[in-house]
Amino acid sequence: MLVLIIASGSFEILSAQGKTRPNIILILADDMGYSDIGSFGSEISTPNIDKLASSGVKLSQFYNSARCCPTRASLLTGVSPHMAGIGWMTSDRQQPGYRGELNNECVTIAQVLKTGGYATYASGKWHVTGETKYNGDKKNWPLQRGFDQYFGIIPGAANYFNPAGLTSGNNKITAGKDFYLTDAIADTAVKYINMHAKRKKSEPFFMYVAFNAPHWPLHAKPEDIKKYEDRYLAGWEEIRAQRYAKQLKLGLFDPSVKLSLKDNKIPDWNSLSAADKKLWAKRMAIYAAQIDCMDQGIGRILNELEKEKMTENTLIVFLSDNGGCAEDIERGEDKTLEGLGTAQSYQSYRINWANTSNTPFKLYKHYVHEGGISTPFIASWPNVIKPIQQVISTPASIIDIMPSFVEASGTTYPTRYKNTIIHPTAGKSLIALFSGKKLEERPLFWEHEANRAIRYQNWKLVSKAKKQPPFVGVWELYDITRDRSETIDLSKKYPEVVEDLASMWDSWAKNNRVYPLRPPKVEK
């Protein structure tokens, strides 16, 4: 599947005004594309997320790290995924940037905020450790990484109705009757707020709510699917065009930003048979239902904050860990249309609908073109953020969340933690940005599976990896301020810009444990 900010200045100013430190809730969606919520262009019903947007601010150019594990590692620590130890996934590749575990040279937001007296809670998907066995070394499980309470799944995906790896604290638990993971994650967050209000209301809290929705498998409750069962018979071209038109109306893009071409791997909707149209429409209906259910859960969280009179001084941030997922997954006992969406089915919505999720961009999760790394970002804090400028177009990144939360909470980011020198955070606090000031211009960098990119000033240099060594693909150059959907490659027109940006990327890679690219998995 998120908030930050101080419109009137720093934490010191808040203290001088007699205001208390904010509660902070970070909400993460999983494998959700840029256009999949109403306030970023979608037809999916997301009134609670949209309410956060209308009461706060939206960042239209906010970036993640293209994949579940590296995004979570960087989000939680404020350093690049490689410096946190998870440059790829959670398998150990015997290189410092690719150990598949959070290393001891970084700290989580929870570990930092605890030093300032914050209670810390986590509910949802963890996925920043390769150790998922209950009798294994849990050094990188939530409780060992700064959280007081935890409920969720340690691995990266699960059956929503009967998930393996379901965990409370450090212990295995089993799903009960009528269990649905998205509901359980939200309801546990509500329980934590209620518990905190009863026991520690005078203390602030930090809560990380990491939904696994709408990550595959396509599992949703029948009543949620029913809302969308006919909606997507319009087809992916029509839905994509409708979303793009709505995005322009919402002011997310200047009209100079064009809708990228439909991926050539996707057939024309009207070339499909009636039976195939029905099948594809149901896949997207289930995906929409997963997002709808997540929004309902966020609504229950917001209602609990209101009930406990915590709304005004709670900072909430919402974002997604990567773009829509093009992976082709089809497993499970039941592969029929009728079984699709049930516990016996196990499917994804595939490239056909991922292209729509990432409107108006191209490419997907895994890649560092805009479709892979662009996330809707919403920040709400009624006490402080005033929605004077609803859409902010300044580029920012998940590395900025740690320093923003540190400033908002009045805590101090450490240089050492438990006698170990800690990497300095790579990000910048966004508090000045939300107070109407300019954010200092800086380059942003990406690498995942040898997909490479740098964004600086009006340029973006990006490369799609090759499948064979040395894996690096050719550089593409885009004027990203005018061509956010990366439609016109200017690399041949401006070779000197390519050379300069490529040199900057190489220096960053050398300083951030990125090399060697795509190190092989080491079998134990």
Coordinates of C-alpha atoms in Angstrom, one line a residue:
M1 CA 0.0 0.0 0.0
L2 CA 1.7 7.6 4.8
V3 CA 1.9 11.1 6.1
L4 CA 4.2 13.8 7.1
I5 CA 4.2 17.4 7.7
I6 CA 4.3 20.8 9.1
A7 CA 2.8 23.7 7.2
S8 CA 3.8 26.3 9.8
G9 CA 7.4 25.3 10.3
S10 CA 9.5 22.8 12.3
F11 CA 8.8 20.8 15.4
E12 CA 10.4 23.4 17.5
I13 CA 7.8 25.9 16.3
L14 CA 5.1 23.5 17.2
S15 CA 6.6 23.1 20.7
A16 CA 6.7 26.9 21.1
Q17 CA 3.1 27.0 20.2
G18 CA 2.3 24.5 22.9
K19 CA 1.2 21.8 20.4
T20 CA 1.9 18.2 21.2
R21 CA 3.9 15.8 19.0
P22 CA 1.8 14.2 16.4
N23 CA 0.8 10.6 16.1
I24 CA 2.1 9.3 12.8
I25 CA 0.5 6.7 10.6
L26 CA 2.3 5.4 7.5
I27 CA 0.0 3.5 5.1
L28 CA 1.4 1.4 2.3
A29 CA -0.5 -0.3 -0.5
D30 CA 1.1 -3.2 -2.3
D31 CA 1.5 -3.5 -6.1
M32 CA -1.0 -0.6 -6.7
G33 CA -0.6 1.5 -9.8
Y34 CA -0.4 5.3 -10.0
S35 CA -4.0 5.8 -11.2
D36 CA -5.8 3.2 -9.0
I37 CA -7.4 5.5 -6.5
G38 CA -10.1 8.1 -7.2
S39 CA -8.0 11.2 -6.3
F40 CA -5.4 10.0 -8.9
G41 CA -7.8 9.2 -11.7
S42 CA -9.5 5.9 -10.9
E43 CA -13.2 4.9 -11.2
I44 CA -12.6 2.6 -8.1
S45 CA -14.5 3.8 -5.0
T46 CA -11.9 5.1 -2.6
P47 CA -13.8 7.8 -0.6
N48 CA -11.6 7.5 2.6
I49 CA -8.3 7.8 0.8
D50 CA -9.7 10.6 -1.3
K51 CA -10.9 12.3 2.0
L52 CA -7.3 12.3 3.1
A53 CA -6.3 13.9 -0.2
S54 CA -9.0 16.6 0.0
S55 CA -7.9 17.5 3.6
G56 CA -4.2 17.5 2.8
V57 CA -1.9 17.5 -0.1
K58 CA -1.1 15.2 -3.1
L59 CA 2.4 14.9 -4.5
S60 CA 2.1 14.1 -8.2
Q61 CA 5.8 13.3 -8.6
F62 CA 6.6 11.0 -5.7
Y63 CA 8.8 7.9 -6.3
N64 CA 9.3 4.4 -4.8
S65 CA 12.0 1.8 -5.6
A66 CA 10.1 -0.3 -8.1
R67 CA 9.6 -3.5 -6.1
C68 CA 8.2 -4.7 -2.8
C69 CA 11.4 -5.5 -0.8
P70 CA 13.7 -2.6 -1.9
T71 CA 10.9 -0.1 -1.4
R72 CA 10.1 -1.4 2.1
A73 CA 13.8 -1.4 3.0
S74 CA 14.3 2.2 1.9
L75 CA 11.0 3.4 3.2
L76 CA 11.6 2.1 6.7
T77 CA 15.3 3.3 6.9
G78 CA 15.7 6.4 4.8
V79 CA 18.7 5.1 2.9
S80 CA 18.9 3.5 -0.5
P81 CA 17.8 -0.2 -0.7
H82 CA 21.4 -1.3 -1.3
M83 CA 22.7 0.6 1.7
A84 CA 20.0 -1.1 3.8
G85 CA 21.1 -4.5 2.5
I86 CA 18.1 -5.3 0.2
G87 CA 19.0 -4.1 -3.3
W88 CA 17.1 -7.0 -4.8
M89 CA 14.8 -9.3 -2.9
T90 CA 15.2 -11.3 0.3
S91 CA 17.6 -14.0 -1.0
D92 CA 21.2 -13.7 0.0
R93 CA 23.5 -12.9 -2.9
Q94 CA 26.6 -12.6 -0.7
Q95 CA 27.2 -8.9 -1.6
P96 CA 26.8 -6.0 0.9
G97 CA 24.0 -4.4 -1.1
Y98 CA 22.2 -7.7 -1.7
R99 CA 22.1 -9.8 1.5
G100 CA 18.3 -9.9 1.5
E101 CA 18.2 -8.7 5.1
L102 CA 18.2 -5.2 6.8
N103 CA 21.7 -4.7 8.0
N104 CA 22.9 -3.3 11.3
E105 CA 24.2 -0.2 9.7
C106 CA 20.6 1.2 9.3
V107 CA 17.8 1.9 11.6
T108 CA 14.0 1.9 11.1
I109 CA 11.6 4.7 11.7
A110 CA 10.3 2.8 14.7
Q111 CA 13.7 2.4 16.2
V112 CA 14.4 6.2 15.9
L113 CA 10.9 7.3 17.1
K114 CA 11.1 5.0 20.1
T115 CA 14.1 7.1 21.4
G116 CA 11.7 10.0 21.5
G117 CA 9.1 8.2 23.6
Y118 CA 6.8 7.0 20.8
A119 CA 4.9 3.8 21.1
T120 CA 5.3 1.8 17.9
Y121 CA 2.8 -0.5 16.1
A122 CA 2.9 -2.5 12.8
S123 CA 0.1 -4.3 11.0
G124 CA 0.5 -5.9 7.6
K125 CA 3.1 -7.3 5.2
W126 CA 6.8 -7.1 6.4
H127 CA 8.9 -8.6 3.6
V128 CA 12.3 -7.2 4.6
T129 CA 13.9 -10.5 5.8
G130 CA 14.7 -13.8 4.1
E131 CA 14.0 -15.6 7.4
T132 CA 10.4 -16.6 7.5
K133 CA 10.7 -19.7 9.8
Y134 CA 9.3 -19.3 13.3
N135 CA 12.3 -21.3 14.7
G136 CA 14.8 -19.2 12.8
D137 CA 16.8 -16.0 13.6
K138 CA 14.2 -13.3 14.0
K139 CA 16.7 -10.4 14.2
N140 CA 15.0 -8.6 11.4
W141 CA 11.4 -9.3 12.4
P142 CA 9.3 -6.3 13.4
L143 CA 9.6 -6.7 17.2
Q144 CA 13.4 -6.9 16.8
R145 CA 13.3 -3.8 14.6
G146 CA 11.7 -1.3 16.9
F147 CA 8.0 -2.2 17.0
D148 CA 6.1 -2.8 20.3
Q149 CA 3.3 -4.8 18.6
Y150 CA 3.0 -6.6 15.3
F151 CA 0.4 -8.5 13.3
G152 CA 0.6 -9.6 9.7
I153 CA 2.6 -11.8 7.3
I154 CA 6.4 -11.9 7.2
P155 CA 6.7 -13.1 3.5
G156 CA 5.7 -11.2 0.4
A157 CA 2.4 -12.8 -0.6
A158 CA -0.3 -15.1 0.8
N159 CA -3.8 -16.5 0.3
Y160 CA -6.1 -13.7 1.6
F161 CA -8.6 -16.2 3.1
N162 CA -6.1 -18.6 4.7
P163 CA -2.6 -17.0 4.7
A164 CA 0.5 -19.0 5.5
G165 CA 3.0 -17.1 7.6
L166 CA 0.3 -15.3 9.7
T167 CA 2.1 -13.9 12.7
S168 CA 1.3 -12.1 15.9
G169 CA 4.4 -10.7 17.6
N170 CA 7.0 -13.4 17.0
N171 CA 4.5 -16.3 17.0
K172 CA 2.6 -18.2 14.4
I173 CA -1.2 -17.9 14.5
T174 CA -4.0 -19.4 12.3
A175 CA -6.8 -17.7 10.5
G176 CA -10.2 -18.1 11.9
K177 CA -13.6 -18.5 10.2
D178 CA -14.5 -15.8 7.6
F179 CA -11.0 -14.5 7.7
Y180 CA -9.9 -11.9 5.1
L181 CA -6.4 -10.5 5.4
T182 CA -7.1 -7.0 4.3
D183 CA -9.8 -6.7 6.9
A184 CA -7.6 -8.2 9.6
I185 CA -4.8 -5.7 8.9
A186 CA -7.1 -2.8 9.1
D187 CA -9.0 -4.1 12.2
T188 CA -5.7 -4.8 14.0
A189 CA -4.7 -1.2 13.3
V190 CA -8.0 -0.1 14.8
K191 CA -7.4 -2.3 17.8
Y192 CA -3.9 -0.8 18.4
I193 CA -5.3 2.8 18.3
N194 CA -8.0 1.8 20.8
M195 CA -5.5 0.1 23.0
H196 CA -3.1 3.0 22.9
A197 CA -5.9 5.5 23.8
K198 CA -6.8 3.4 26.8
R199 CA -3.2 2.9 28.1
K200 CA -0.9 5.5 26.7
K201 CA -2.9 8.4 25.3
S202 CA -0.5 11.0 26.7
E203 CA 2.2 9.5 24.6
P204 CA 2.4 9.8 20.8
F205 CA 2.4 6.7 18.6
F206 CA 3.9 5.7 15.2
M207 CA 1.9 3.0 13.3
Y208 CA 3.0 1.3 10.0
V209 CA 0.0 -0.2 8.2
A210 CA 1.3 -2.2 5.3
F211 CA -1.6 -3.7 3.4
N212 CA -0.9 -6.6 1.0
A213 CA -3.8 -5.4 -1.2
P214 CA -4.0 -5.4 -4.2
H215 CA -1.0 -7.7 -4.6
W216 CA -1.9 -11.0 -6.3
P217 CA -3.6 -13.4 -5.8
L218 CA -6.9 -12.0 -7.0
H219 CA -8.9 -12.7 -3.8
A220 CA -11.8 -10.6 -2.8
K221 CA -15.1 -10.9 -1.0
P222 CA -18.2 -11.5 -3.2
E223 CA -20.0 -8.3 -2.0
D224 CA -17.0 -6.2 -3.0
I225 CA -16.6 -7.9 -6.4
K226 CA -20.3 -7.4 -7.2
K227 CA -19.8 -3.6 -7.2
Y228 CA -17.5 -3.9 -10.3
E229 CA -18.7 -7.0 -12.1
D230 CA -19.9 -5.1 -15.2
R231 CA -17.7 -2.0 -15.0
Y232 CA -14.7 -3.4 -16.9
L233 CA -16.6 -4.8 -19.8
A234 CA -15.8 -1.4 -21.3
G235 CA -12.2 -2.7 -21.9
W236 CA -8.7 -1.5 -21.0
E237 CA -8.4 1.1 -23.8
E238 CA -11.6 2.9 -22.7
I239 CA -10.8 2.7 -18.9
R240 CA -7.3 4.0 -19.5
A241 CA -8.6 6.9 -21.6
Q242 CA -11.2 7.8 -18.9
R243 CA -8.5 7.8 -16.2
Y244 CA -6.2 10.0 -18.2
A245 CA -8.9 12.5 -18.8
K246 CA -9.8 12.6 -15.1
Q247 CA -6.1 13.0 -14.2
L248 CA -5.9 16.1 -16.4
K249 CA -9.1 17.5 -14.8
L250 CA -7.6 16.9 -11.4
G251 CA -4.5 18.9 -12.2
L252 CA -2.1 16.0 -11.8
F253 CA -0.5 16.7 -15.2
D254 CA -0.2 19.5 -17.6
P255 CA -1.9 18.7 -20.9
S256 CA 1.6 18.5 -22.5
V257 CA 2.0 15.1 -20.7
K258 CA 0.5 12.7 -23.2
L259 CA -0.9 9.2 -22.6
S260 CA 1.7 6.7 -23.5
L261 CA 1.0 4.1 -26.2
K262 CA -0.8 1.0 -25.1
D263 CA 1.8 -1.8 -24.6
N264 CA 2.0 -3.7 -27.8
K265 CA 1.8 -7.0 -26.0
I266 CA -1.8 -6.2 -25.1
P267 CA -4.5 -7.1 -27.7
D268 CA -7.2 -4.7 -28.7
W269 CA -10.2 -5.2 -26.4
N270 CA -12.6 -5.5 -29.4
S271 CA -10.5 -8.4 -30.8
L272 CA -11.5 -10.6 -27.9
S273 CA -14.3 -13.1 -27.8
A274 CA -17.3 -12.4 -25.5
A275 CA -16.1 -15.1 -23.1
D276 CA -12.6 -13.7 -22.9
K277 CA -14.0 -10.2 -22.3
K278 CA -16.0 -11.6 -19.4
L279 CA -13.0 -13.3 -18.0
W280 CA -10.7 -10.3 -18.2
A281 CA -13.4 -7.9 -16.9
K282 CA -13.8 -10.2 -13.8
R283 CA -10.0 -10.1 -13.1
M284 CA -10.1 -6.4 -13.0
A285 CA -13.3 -6.3 -11.0
I286 CA -11.6 -8.5 -8.3
Y287 CA -8.5 -6.2 -8.3
A288 CA -10.8 -3.2 -7.9
A289 CA -12.6 -4.9 -5.1
Q290 CA -9.3 -5.5 -3.3
I291 CA -8.6 -1.7 -3.4
D292 CA -12.2 -0.9 -2.4
C293 CA -11.9 -3.2 0.7
M294 CA -8.5 -1.6 1.6
D295 CA -10.2 1.8 1.5
Q296 CA -13.0 0.6 3.7
G297 CA -10.4 -0.5 6.2
I298 CA -8.7 2.9 6.1
G299 CA -12.1 4.4 6.8
R300 CA -12.4 2.3 10.0
I301 CA -8.9 3.5 11.0
L302 CA -10.0 7.1 10.4
N303 CA -13.2 6.6 12.4
E304 CA -11.3 5.2 15.3
L305 CA -9.0 8.3 15.3
E306 CA -12.1 10.5 15.3
K307 CA -13.7 8.5 18.1
E308 CA -10.5 8.9 20.3
K309 CA -10.3 12.6 19.3
M310 CA -6.9 12.0 17.7
T311 CA -7.7 13.2 14.1
E312 CA -6.4 16.7 14.3
N313 CA -2.9 15.9 15.5
T314 CA -2.3 12.7 13.5
L315 CA -0.1 12.8 10.5
I316 CA -1.1 10.2 7.8
V317 CA 0.9 9.3 4.7
F318 CA -0.4 7.1 2.0
L319 CA 1.5 5.6 -0.9
S320 CA 2.2 2.4 -2.9
D321 CA 5.4 0.3 -3.0
N322 CA 5.6 0.0 -6.8
G323 CA 3.6 0.3 -9.9
G324 CA 1.0 -2.1 -11.3
C325 CA 2.3 -5.7 -11.6
A326 CA 2.5 -7.3 -15.1
E327 CA 3.4 -10.8 -13.7
D328 CA 1.4 -13.6 -15.2
I329 CA 0.2 -15.8 -12.3
E330 CA -2.2 -18.6 -12.7
R331 CA -2.2 -21.4 -10.1
G332 CA -4.7 -22.8 -7.6
E333 CA -7.2 -25.7 -7.8
D334 CA -10.0 -23.7 -9.5
K335 CA -9.2 -21.9 -12.7
T336 CA -12.8 -21.4 -13.8
L337 CA -14.5 -18.0 -14.2
E338 CA -16.8 -18.9 -11.3
G339 CA -13.9 -19.8 -9.0
L340 CA -11.9 -16.7 -9.8
G341 CA -11.5 -14.6 -6.7
T342 CA -12.1 -17.4 -4.2
A343 CA -9.6 -19.1 -1.9
Q344 CA -9.3 -22.0 -4.4
S345 CA -8.1 -19.7 -7.2
Y346 CA -4.7 -18.0 -7.4
Q347 CA -4.3 -15.5 -10.3
S348 CA -3.0 -12.1 -11.2
Y349 CA -4.6 -9.4 -13.4
R350 CA -1.5 -9.4 -15.7
I351 CA 0.0 -6.9 -18.1
N352 CA -3.3 -6.2 -19.7
W353 CA -4.7 -4.3 -16.7
A354 CA -1.3 -3.3 -15.2
N355 CA -1.0 -1.0 -18.2
T356 CA -4.3 0.7 -17.1
S357 CA -3.2 0.9 -13.5
N358 CA -0.1 2.8 -14.4
T359 CA -2.0 5.4 -16.5
P360 CA -0.5 7.5 -18.2
F361 CA 2.9 5.8 -17.9
K362 CA 4.6 2.9 -19.5
L363 CA 6.1 -0.3 -18.0
Y364 CA 5.5 -1.8 -14.6
K365 CA 6.8 -3.1 -11.3
H366 CA 10.4 -4.2 -11.6
Y367 CA 11.3 -1.4 -14.0
V368 CA 12.4 2.1 -13.3
H369 CA 10.5 3.8 -16.1
E370 CA 7.7 5.9 -14.6
G371 CA 5.2 3.1 -14.6
G372 CA 7.4 1.1 -12.2
I373 CA 8.4 3.8 -9.7
S374 CA 5.6 6.4 -9.7
T375 CA 3.2 6.3 -6.7
P376 CA 0.2 8.3 -5.6
F377 CA 1.3 10.1 -2.5
I378 CA -1.1 11.7 0.0
A379 CA -0.2 13.5 3.2
S380 CA -2.8 14.7 5.7
W381 CA -2.5 16.4 9.1
P382 CA -5.5 18.6 9.9
N383 CA -3.8 20.5 12.7
V384 CA -1.0 21.6 10.4
I385 CA -1.4 20.9 6.7
K386 CA -3.9 23.3 5.1
P387 CA -4.9 22.2 1.6
I388 CA -4.1 25.5 0.0
Q389 CA -2.1 23.9 -2.8
Q390 CA -3.8 20.6 -3.4
V391 CA -1.3 19.2 -5.9
I392 CA 2.4 19.7 -5.4
S393 CA 4.6 18.7 -8.4
T394 CA 8.0 18.9 -6.7
P395 CA 9.8 15.5 -7.2
A396 CA 10.4 13.6 -4.0
S397 CA 11.1 10.0 -2.9
I398 CA 10.6 7.4 -0.2
I399 CA 14.1 8.3 1.2
D400 CA 12.5 11.6 2.3
I401 CA 10.0 10.0 4.7
M402 CA 12.5 9.1 7.5
P403 CA 13.9 12.7 7.8
S404 CA 10.4 14.1 7.6
F405 CA 9.1 11.9 10.4
V406 CA 12.2 12.7 12.4
E407 CA 11.6 16.4 12.2
A408 CA 7.9 16.2 12.8
S409 CA 8.4 14.0 15.9
G410 CA 11.2 16.1 17.3
T411 CA 13.5 13.1 17.5
T412 CA 17.1 12.8 16.4
Y413 CA 18.4 10.6 13.7
P414 CA 21.4 8.7 15.2
T415 CA 25.0 8.5 14.0
R416 CA 25.4 5.3 16.0
Y417 CA 22.9 2.7 17.2
K418 CA 23.8 -0.1 19.6
N419 CA 27.5 0.7 19.1
T420 CA 27.3 0.5 15.3
I421 CA 27.9 3.5 13.0
I422 CA 24.7 4.2 11.1
H423 CA 24.5 5.3 7.5
P424 CA 23.3 8.9 7.2
T425 CA 19.8 9.2 5.7
A426 CA 19.9 9.8 2.0
G427 CA 16.7 11.9 2.0
K428 CA 15.6 15.4 2.8
S429 CA 12.8 16.5 5.1
L430 CA 9.7 17.5 3.2
I431 CA 8.5 19.8 5.9
A432 CA 9.8 22.9 4.1
L433 CA 8.0 21.8 1.0
F434 CA 4.7 21.4 2.8
S435 CA 5.1 24.8 4.4
G436 CA 5.1 26.4 1.0
K437 CA 8.9 26.6 0.6
K438 CA 11.1 25.3 -2.2
L439 CA 12.8 21.9 -1.8
E440 CA 16.5 22.0 -2.7
E441 CA 17.0 20.5 -6.1
R442 CA 18.9 17.2 -6.0
P443 CA 19.3 14.1 -8.2
L444 CA 17.2 11.0 -7.5
F445 CA 18.7 7.6 -8.4
W446 CA 17.3 4.1 -8.9
E447 CA 18.6 0.6 -9.6
H448 CA 16.7 -2.7 -9.5
E449 CA 17.7 -5.9 -11.3
A450 CA 20.1 -3.8 -13.5
N451 CA 17.3 -1.4 -14.5
R452 CA 18.9 2.0 -13.9
A453 CA 17.7 5.6 -13.7
I454 CA 18.6 9.1 -12.6
R455 CA 16.3 12.1 -12.5
Y456 CA 17.9 15.6 -12.3
Q457 CA 16.6 19.0 -13.2
N458 CA 14.4 18.6 -16.3
W459 CA 16.1 15.3 -17.3
K460 CA 15.6 11.6 -16.7
L461 CA 18.1 9.1 -17.9
V462 CA 16.7 5.5 -17.8
S463 CA 17.7 2.1 -19.0
K464 CA 15.8 -1.2 -19.2
A465 CA 18.1 -4.2 -18.3
K466 CA 19.1 -6.9 -20.7
K467 CA 18.6 -10.6 -19.8
Q468 CA 22.2 -11.6 -20.4
P469 CA 25.5 -10.3 -18.8
P470 CA 26.5 -7.6 -18.5
F471 CA 22.8 -6.9 -18.2
V472 CA 22.9 -3.2 -18.8
G473 CA 20.7 -1.8 -21.5
V474 CA 21.0 1.3 -23.6
W475 CA 20.4 4.7 -21.9
E476 CA 17.2 6.6 -22.9
L477 CA 16.9 10.3 -22.2
Y478 CA 13.7 12.2 -21.6
D479 CA 12.8 15.8 -20.8
I480 CA 10.7 14.6 -17.9
T481 CA 9.2 17.9 -17.1
R482 CA 7.5 18.0 -20.5
D483 CA 7.4 14.3 -21.2
R484 CA 6.5 12.5 -18.0
S485 CA 5.2 9.5 -19.9
E486 CA 8.6 9.0 -21.6
T487 CA 7.4 9.0 -25.2
I488 CA 10.3 10.8 -27.0
D489 CA 13.9 9.5 -26.5
L490 CA 16.3 12.4 -26.8
S491 CA 19.5 10.5 -26.1
K492 CA 20.9 10.9 -29.6
K493 CA 20.0 14.6 -29.7
Y494 CA 21.8 15.3 -26.4
P495 CA 24.7 12.9 -26.0
E496 CA 26.6 15.2 -23.7
V497 CA 23.6 15.2 -21.3
V498 CA 23.6 11.4 -21.4
E499 CA 27.3 11.3 -20.6
D500 CA 27.0 13.7 -17.7
L501 CA 24.0 11.9 -16.1
A502 CA 25.5 8.5 -16.7
S503 CA 28.6 9.6 -14.9
M504 CA 26.6 10.8 -11.9
W505 CA 24.6 7.5 -11.8
D506 CA 27.9 5.5 -11.9
S507 CA 29.3 7.6 -9.0
W508 CA 26.1 7.0 -7.0
A509 CA 26.2 3.3 -7.7
K510 CA 29.8 2.9 -6.6
N511 CA 29.1 4.8 -3.3
N512 CA 25.8 2.9 -2.6
R513 CA 26.9 -0.8 -2.9
V514 CA 25.0 -1.2 -6.2
Y515 CA 27.8 -3.0 -8.0
P516 CA 28.0 -5.8 -9.0
L517 CA 24.7 -5.6 -10.9
R518 CA 22.5 -8.7 -10.6
P519 CA 24.8 -10.8 -8.4
P520 CA 23.8 -14.5 -8.6
K521 CA 21.8 -16.1 -5.8
V522 CA 24.0 -18.1 -3.5
E523 CA 22.6 -21.5 -2.7
K524 CA 22.9 -22.6 0.9

